N, CA, C and O atoms as a printed pandas DataFrame, in Angstrom:
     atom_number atom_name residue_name chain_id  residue_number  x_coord  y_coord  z_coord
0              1         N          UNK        A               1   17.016  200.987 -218.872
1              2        CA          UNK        A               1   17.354  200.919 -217.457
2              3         C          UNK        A               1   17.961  202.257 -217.038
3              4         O          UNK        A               1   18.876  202.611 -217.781
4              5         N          UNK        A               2   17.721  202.966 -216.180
5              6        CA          UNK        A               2   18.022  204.151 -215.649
6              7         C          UNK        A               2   18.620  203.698 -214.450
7              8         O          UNK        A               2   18.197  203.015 -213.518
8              9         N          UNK        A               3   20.146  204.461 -214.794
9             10        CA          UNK        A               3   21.533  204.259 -213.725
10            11         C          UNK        A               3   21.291  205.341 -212.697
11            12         O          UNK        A               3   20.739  206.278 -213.274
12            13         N          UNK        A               4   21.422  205.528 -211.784
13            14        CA          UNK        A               4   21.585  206.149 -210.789
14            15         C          UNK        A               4   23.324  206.283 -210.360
15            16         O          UNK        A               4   24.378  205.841 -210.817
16            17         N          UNK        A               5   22.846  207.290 -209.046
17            18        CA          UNK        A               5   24.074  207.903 -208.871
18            19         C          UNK        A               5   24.618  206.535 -208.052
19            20         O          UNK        A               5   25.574  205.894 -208.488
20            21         N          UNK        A               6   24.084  206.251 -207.122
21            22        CA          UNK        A               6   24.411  204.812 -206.281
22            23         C          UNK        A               6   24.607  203.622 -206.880
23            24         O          UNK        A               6   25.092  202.668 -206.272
24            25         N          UNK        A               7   24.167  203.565 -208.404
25            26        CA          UNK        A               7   24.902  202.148 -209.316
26            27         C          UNK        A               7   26.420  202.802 -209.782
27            28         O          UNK        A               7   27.392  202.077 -209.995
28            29         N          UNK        A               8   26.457  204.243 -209.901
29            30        CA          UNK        A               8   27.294  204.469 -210.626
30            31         C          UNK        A               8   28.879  204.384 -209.456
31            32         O          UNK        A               8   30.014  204.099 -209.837
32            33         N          UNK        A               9   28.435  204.743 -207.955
33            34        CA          UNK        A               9   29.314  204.677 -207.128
34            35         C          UNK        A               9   29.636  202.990 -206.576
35            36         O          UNK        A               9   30.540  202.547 -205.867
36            37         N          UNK        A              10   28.644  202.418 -207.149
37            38        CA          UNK        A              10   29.194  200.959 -206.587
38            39         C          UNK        A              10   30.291  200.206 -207.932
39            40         O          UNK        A              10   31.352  199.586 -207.846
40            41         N          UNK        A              11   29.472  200.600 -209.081
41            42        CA          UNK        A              11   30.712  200.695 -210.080
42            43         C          UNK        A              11   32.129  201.027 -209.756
43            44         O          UNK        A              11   33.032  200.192 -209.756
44            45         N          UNK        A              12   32.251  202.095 -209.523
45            46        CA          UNK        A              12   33.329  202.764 -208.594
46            47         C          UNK        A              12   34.365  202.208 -208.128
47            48         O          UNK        A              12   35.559  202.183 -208.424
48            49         N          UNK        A              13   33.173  201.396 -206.701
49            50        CA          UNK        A              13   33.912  201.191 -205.442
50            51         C          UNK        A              13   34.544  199.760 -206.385
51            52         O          UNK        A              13   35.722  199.552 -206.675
52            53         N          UNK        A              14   33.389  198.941 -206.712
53            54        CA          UNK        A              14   34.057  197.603 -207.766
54            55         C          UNK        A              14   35.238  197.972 -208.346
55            56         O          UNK        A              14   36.199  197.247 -208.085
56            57         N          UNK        A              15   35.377  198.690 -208.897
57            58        CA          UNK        A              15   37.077  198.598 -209.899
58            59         C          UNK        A              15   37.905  199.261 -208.985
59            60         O          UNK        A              15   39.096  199.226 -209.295
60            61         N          UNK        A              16   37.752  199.590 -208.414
61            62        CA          UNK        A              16   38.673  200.168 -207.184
62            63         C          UNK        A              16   39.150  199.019 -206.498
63            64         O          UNK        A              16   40.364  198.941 -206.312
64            65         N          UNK        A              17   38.307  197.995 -206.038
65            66        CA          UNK        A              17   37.874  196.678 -205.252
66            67         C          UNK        A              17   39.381  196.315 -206.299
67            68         O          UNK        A              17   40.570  196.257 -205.986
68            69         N          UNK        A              18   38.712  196.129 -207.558
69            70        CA          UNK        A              18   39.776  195.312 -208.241
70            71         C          UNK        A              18   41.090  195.481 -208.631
71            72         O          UNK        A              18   41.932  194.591 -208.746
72            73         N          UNK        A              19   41.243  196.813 -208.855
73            74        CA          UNK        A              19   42.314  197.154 -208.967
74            75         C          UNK        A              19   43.203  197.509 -207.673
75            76         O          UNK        A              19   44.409  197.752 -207.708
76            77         N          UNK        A              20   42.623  197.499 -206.853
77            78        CA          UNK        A              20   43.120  197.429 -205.478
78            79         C          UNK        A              20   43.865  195.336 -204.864
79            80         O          UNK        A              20   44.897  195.006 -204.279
80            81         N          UNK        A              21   42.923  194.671 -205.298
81            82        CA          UNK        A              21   43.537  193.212 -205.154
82            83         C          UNK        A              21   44.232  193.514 -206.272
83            84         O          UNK        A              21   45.041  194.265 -205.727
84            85         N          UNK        A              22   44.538  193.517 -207.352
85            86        CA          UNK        A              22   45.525  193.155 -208.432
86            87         C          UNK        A              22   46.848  193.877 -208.095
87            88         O          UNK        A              22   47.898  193.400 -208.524
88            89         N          UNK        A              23   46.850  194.643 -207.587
89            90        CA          UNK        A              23   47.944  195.248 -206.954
90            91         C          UNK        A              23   49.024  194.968 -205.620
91            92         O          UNK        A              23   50.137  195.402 -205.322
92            93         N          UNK        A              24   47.736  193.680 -204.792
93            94        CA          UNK        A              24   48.343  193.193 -203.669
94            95         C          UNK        A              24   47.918  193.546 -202.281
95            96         O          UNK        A              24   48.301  193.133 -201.187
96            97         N          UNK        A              25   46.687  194.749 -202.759
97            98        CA          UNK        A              25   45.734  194.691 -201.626
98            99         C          UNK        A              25   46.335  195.725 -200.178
99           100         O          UNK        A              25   47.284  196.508 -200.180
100          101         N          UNK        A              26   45.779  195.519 -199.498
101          102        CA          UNK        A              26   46.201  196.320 -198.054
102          103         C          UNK        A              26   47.265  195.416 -197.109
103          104         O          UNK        A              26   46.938  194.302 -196.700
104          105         N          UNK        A              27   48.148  195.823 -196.906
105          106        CA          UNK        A              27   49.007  195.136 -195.762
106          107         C          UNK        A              27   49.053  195.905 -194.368
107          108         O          UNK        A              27   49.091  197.121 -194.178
108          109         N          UNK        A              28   49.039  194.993 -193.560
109          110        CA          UNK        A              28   49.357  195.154 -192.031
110          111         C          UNK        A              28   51.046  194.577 -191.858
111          112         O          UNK        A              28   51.816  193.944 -192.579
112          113         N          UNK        A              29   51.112  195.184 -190.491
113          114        CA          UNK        A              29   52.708  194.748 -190.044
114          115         C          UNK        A              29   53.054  193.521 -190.386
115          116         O          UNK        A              29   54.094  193.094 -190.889
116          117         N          UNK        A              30   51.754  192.821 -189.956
117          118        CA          UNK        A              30   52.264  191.311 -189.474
118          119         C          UNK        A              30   52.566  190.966 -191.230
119          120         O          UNK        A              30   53.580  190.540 -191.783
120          121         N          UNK        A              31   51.471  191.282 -191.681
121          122        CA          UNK        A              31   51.414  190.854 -193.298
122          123         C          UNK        A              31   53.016  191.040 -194.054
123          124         O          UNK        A              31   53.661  190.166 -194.633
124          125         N          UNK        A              32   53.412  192.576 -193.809
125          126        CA          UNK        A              32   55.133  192.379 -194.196
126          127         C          UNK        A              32   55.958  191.908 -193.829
127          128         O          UNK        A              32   56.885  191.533 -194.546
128          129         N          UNK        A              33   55.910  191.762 -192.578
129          130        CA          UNK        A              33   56.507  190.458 -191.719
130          131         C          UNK        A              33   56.515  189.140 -192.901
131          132         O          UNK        A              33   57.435  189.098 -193.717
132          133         N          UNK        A              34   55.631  188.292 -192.910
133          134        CA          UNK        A              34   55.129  187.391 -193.567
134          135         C          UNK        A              34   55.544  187.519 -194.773
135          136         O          UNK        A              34   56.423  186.738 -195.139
136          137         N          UNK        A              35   55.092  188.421 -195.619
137          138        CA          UNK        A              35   56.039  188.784 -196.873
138          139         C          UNK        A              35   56.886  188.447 -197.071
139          140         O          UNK        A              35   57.119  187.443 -197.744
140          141         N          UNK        A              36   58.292  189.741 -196.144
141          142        CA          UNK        A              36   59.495  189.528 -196.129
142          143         C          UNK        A              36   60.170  189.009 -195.812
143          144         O          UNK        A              36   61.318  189.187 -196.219
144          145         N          UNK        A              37   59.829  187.926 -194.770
145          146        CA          UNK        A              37   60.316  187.259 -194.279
146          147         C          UNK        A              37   61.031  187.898 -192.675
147          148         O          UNK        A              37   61.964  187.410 -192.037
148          149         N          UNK        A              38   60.453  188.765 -192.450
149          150        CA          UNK        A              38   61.190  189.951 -191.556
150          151         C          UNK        A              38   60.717  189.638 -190.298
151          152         O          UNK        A              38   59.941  188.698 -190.467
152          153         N          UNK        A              39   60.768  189.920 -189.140
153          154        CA          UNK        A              39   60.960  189.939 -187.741
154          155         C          UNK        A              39   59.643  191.172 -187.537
155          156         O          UNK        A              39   59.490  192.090 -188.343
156          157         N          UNK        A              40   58.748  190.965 -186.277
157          158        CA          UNK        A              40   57.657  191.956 -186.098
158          159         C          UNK        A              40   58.365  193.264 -185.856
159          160         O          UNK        A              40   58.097  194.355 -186.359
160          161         N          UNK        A              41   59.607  192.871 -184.733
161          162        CA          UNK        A              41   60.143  194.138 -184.180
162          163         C          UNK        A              41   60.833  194.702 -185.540
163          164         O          UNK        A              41   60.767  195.918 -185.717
164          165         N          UNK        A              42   61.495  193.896 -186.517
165          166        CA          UNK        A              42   61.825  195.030 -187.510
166          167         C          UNK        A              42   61.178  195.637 -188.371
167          168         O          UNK        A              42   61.562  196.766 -188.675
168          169         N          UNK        A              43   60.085  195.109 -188.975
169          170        CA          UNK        A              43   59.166  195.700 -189.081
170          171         C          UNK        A              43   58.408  197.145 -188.758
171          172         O          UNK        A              43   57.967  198.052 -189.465
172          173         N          UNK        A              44   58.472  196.925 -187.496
173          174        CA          UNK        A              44   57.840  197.908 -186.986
174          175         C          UNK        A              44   59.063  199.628 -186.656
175          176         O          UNK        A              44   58.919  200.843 -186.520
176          177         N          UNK        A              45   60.263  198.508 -186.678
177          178        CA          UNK        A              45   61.151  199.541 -187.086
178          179         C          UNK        A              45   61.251  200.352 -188.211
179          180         O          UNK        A              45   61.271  201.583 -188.217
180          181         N          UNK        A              46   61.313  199.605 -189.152
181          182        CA          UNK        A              46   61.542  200.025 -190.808
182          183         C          UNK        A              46   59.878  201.042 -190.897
183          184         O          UNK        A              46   59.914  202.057 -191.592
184          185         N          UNK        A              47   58.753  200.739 -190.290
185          186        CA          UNK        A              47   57.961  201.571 -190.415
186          187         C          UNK        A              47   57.765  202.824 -189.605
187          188         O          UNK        A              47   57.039  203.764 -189.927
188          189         N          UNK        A              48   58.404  202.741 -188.654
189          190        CA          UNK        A              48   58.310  204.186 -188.169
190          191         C          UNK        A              48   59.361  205.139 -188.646
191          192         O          UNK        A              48   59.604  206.207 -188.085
192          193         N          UNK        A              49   60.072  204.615 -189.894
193          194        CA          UNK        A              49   61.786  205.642 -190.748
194          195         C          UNK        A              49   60.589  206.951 -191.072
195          196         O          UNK        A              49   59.418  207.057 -190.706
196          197         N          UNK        A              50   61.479  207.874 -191.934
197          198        CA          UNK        A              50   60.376  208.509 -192.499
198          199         C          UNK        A              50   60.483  208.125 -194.173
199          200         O          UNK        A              50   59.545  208.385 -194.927
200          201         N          UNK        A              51   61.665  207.516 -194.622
201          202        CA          UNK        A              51   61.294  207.234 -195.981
202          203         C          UNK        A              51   60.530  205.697 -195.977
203          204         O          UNK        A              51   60.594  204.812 -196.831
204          205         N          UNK        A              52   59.982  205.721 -195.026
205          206        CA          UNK        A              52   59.195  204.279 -195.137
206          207         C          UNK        A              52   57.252  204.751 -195.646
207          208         O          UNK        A              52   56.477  205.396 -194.940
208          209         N          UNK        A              53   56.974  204.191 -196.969
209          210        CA          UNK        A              53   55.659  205.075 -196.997
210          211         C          UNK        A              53   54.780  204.995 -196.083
211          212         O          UNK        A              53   54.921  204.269 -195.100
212          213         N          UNK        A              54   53.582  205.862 -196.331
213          214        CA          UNK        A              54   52.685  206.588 -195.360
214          215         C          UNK        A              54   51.701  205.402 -195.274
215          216         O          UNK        A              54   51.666  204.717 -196.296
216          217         N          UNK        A              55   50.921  205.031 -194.295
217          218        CA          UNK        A              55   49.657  204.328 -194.608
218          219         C          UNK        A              55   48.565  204.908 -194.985
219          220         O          UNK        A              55   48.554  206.073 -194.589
220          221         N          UNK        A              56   47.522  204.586 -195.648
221          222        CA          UNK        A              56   47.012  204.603 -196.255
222          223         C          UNK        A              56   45.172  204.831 -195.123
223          224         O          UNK        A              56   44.121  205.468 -195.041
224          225         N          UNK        A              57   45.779  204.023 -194.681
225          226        CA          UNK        A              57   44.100  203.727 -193.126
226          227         C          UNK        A              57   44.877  203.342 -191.988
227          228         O          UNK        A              57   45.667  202.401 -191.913
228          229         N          UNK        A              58   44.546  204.223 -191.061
229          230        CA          UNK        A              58   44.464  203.842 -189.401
230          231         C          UNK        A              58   45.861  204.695 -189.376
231          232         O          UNK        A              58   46.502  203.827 -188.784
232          233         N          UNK        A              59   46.594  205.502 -189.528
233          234        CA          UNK        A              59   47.780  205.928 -189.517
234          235         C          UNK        A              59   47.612  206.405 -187.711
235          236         O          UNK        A              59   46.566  206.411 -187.062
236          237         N          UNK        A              60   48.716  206.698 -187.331
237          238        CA          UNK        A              60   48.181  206.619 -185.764
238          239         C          UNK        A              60   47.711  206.251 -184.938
239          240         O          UNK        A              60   47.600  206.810 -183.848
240          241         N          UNK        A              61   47.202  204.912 -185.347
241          242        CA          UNK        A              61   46.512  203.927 -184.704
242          243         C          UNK        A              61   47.337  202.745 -184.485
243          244         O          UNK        A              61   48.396  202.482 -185.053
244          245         N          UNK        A              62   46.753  202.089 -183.630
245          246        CA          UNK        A              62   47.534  200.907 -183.688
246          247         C          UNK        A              62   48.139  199.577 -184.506
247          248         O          UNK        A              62   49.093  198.823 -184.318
248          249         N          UNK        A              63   46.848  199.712 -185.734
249          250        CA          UNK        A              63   46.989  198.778 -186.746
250          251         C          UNK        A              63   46.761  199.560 -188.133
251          252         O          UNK        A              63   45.695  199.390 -188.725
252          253         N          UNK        A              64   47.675  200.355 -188.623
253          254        CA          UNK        A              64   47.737  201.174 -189.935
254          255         C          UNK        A              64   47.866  199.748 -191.185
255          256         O          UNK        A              64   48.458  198.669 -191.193
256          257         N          UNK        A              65   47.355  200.159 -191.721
257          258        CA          UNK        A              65   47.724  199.229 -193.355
258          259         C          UNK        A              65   48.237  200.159 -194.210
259          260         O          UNK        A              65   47.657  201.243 -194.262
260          261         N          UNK        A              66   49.447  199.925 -195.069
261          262        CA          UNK        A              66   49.708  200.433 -196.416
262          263         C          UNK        A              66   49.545  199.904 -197.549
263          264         O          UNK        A              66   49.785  198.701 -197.455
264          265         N          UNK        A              67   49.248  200.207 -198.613
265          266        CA          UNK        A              67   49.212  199.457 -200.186
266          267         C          UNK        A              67   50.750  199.053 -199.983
267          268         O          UNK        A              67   51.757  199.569 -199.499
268          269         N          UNK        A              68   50.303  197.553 -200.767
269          270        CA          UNK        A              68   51.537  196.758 -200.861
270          271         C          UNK        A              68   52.198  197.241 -201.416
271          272         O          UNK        A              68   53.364  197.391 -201.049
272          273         N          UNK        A              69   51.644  197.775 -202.753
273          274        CA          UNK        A              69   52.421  197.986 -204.091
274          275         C          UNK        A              69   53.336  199.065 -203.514
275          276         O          UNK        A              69   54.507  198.982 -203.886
276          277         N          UNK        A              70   52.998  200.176 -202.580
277          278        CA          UNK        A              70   53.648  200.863 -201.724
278          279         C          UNK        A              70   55.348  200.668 -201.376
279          280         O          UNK        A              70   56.349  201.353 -201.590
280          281         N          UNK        A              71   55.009  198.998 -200.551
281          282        CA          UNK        A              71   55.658  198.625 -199.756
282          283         C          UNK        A              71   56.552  197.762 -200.650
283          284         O          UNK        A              71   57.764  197.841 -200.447
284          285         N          UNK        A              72   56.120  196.973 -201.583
285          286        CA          UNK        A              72   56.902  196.695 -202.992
286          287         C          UNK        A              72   58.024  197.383 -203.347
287          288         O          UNK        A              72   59.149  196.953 -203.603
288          289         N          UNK        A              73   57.460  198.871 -203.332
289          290        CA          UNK        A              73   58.754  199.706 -204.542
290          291         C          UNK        A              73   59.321  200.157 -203.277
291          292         O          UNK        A              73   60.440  200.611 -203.513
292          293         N          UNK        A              74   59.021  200.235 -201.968
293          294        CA          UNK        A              74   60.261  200.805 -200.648
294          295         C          UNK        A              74   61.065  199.626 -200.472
295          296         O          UNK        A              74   62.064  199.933 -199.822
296          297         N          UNK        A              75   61.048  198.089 -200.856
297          298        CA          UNK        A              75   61.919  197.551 -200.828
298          299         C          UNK        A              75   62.690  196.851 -201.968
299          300         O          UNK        A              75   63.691  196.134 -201.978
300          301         N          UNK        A              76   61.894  197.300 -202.888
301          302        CA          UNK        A              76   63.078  197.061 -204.101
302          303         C          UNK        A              76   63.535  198.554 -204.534
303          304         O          UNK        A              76   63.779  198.651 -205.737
304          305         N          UNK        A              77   63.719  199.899 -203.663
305          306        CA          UNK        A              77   64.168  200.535 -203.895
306          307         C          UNK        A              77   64.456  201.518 -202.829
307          308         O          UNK        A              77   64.236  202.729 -202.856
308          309         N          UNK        A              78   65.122  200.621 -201.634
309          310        CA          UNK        A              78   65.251  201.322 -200.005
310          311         C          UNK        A              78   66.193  202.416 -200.458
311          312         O          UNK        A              78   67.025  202.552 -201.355
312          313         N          UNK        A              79   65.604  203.304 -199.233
313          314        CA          UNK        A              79   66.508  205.311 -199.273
314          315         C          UNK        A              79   68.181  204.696 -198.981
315          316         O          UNK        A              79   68.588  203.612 -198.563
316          317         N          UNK        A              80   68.848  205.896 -199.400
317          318        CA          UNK        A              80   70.532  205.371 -199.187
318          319         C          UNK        A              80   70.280  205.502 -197.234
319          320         O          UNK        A              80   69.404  206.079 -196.588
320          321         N          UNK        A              81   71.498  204.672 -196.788
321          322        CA          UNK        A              81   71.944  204.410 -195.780
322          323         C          UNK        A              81   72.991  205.443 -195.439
323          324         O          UNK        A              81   73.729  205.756 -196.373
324          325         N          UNK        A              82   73.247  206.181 -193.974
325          326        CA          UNK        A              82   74.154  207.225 -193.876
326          327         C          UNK        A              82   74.244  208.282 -194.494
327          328         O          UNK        A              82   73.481  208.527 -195.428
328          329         N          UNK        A              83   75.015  208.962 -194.175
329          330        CA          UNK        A              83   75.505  210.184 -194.911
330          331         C          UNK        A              83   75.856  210.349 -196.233
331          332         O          UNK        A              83   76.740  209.665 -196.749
332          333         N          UNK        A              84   75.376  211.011 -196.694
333          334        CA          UNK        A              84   75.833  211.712 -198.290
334          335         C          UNK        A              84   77.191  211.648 -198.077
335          336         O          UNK        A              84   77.754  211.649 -196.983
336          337         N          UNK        A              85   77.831  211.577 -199.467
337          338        CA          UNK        A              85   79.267  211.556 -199.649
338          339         C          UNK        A              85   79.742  213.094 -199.613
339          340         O          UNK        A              85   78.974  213.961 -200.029
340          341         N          UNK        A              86   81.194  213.470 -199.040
341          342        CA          UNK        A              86   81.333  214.815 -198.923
342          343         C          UNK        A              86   80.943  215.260 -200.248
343          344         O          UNK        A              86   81.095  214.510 -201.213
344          345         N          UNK        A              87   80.197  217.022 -200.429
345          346        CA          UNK        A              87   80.231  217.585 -202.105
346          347         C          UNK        A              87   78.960  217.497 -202.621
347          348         O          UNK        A              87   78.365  218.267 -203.375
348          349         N          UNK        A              88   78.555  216.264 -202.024
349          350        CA          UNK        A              88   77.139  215.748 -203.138
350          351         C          UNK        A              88   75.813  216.826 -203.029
351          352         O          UNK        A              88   74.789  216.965 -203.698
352          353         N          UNK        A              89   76.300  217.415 -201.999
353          354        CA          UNK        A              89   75.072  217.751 -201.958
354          355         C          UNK        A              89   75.056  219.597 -203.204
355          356         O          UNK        A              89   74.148  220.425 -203.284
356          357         N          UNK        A              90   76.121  219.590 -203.766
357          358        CA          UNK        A              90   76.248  220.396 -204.797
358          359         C          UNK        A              90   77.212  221.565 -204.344
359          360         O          UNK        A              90   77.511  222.441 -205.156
360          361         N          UNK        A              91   77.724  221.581 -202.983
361          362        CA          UNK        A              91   78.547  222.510 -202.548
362          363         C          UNK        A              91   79.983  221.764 -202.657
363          364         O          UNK        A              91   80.123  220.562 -202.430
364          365         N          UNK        A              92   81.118  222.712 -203.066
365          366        CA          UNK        A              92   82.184  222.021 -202.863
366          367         C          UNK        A              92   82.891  222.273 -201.727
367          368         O          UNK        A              92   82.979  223.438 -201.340
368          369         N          UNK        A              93   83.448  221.328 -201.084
369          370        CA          UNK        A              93   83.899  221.024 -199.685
370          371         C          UNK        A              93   85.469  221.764 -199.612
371          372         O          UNK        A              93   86.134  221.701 -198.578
């Protein structure tokens, strides 16, 4: 059987496919909403921060999706809140 370049890219796109669901797939707002149990408007807050990750498709658009797995590790590992403590930042005060 002679593979071609177009079996070899649907191969591809397949484990991509899969390893893309095993991971939790593409989320929309509403979807983290739903997730987290969170509110649309906060949501949509927490996504316009800048340590909130990037999407992935439609960024600037009205309906961006990010990888969950993304959105996973930004909330089991949200940026600090406020200001650095005086010093920290390696200068002494």
């Amino acid at each position: 059987m002679l593979v071609t370049a177009s079996d070899d890219q649907q191969k591809i796109a397949h484990a991509a496919w899969s390893i893309l669901a095993a991971t939790g797939g593409l989320v929309d707002r509403a979807e983290i909403a739903r997730r987290y149990g969170l509110s649309r408007g906060r949501v949509h807050q927490l996504t316009r921060q800048r340590h909130f990750p990037r999407p992935v498709q439609g960024e600037g658009t009205s309906h961006p999706m990010w990888l969950a797995i993304d959105v996973e590790q930004y909330r089991s590992e949200p940026p600090p809140v406020g200001r650095p403590p005086k010093g920290s930042d390696g200068n002494s005060a």
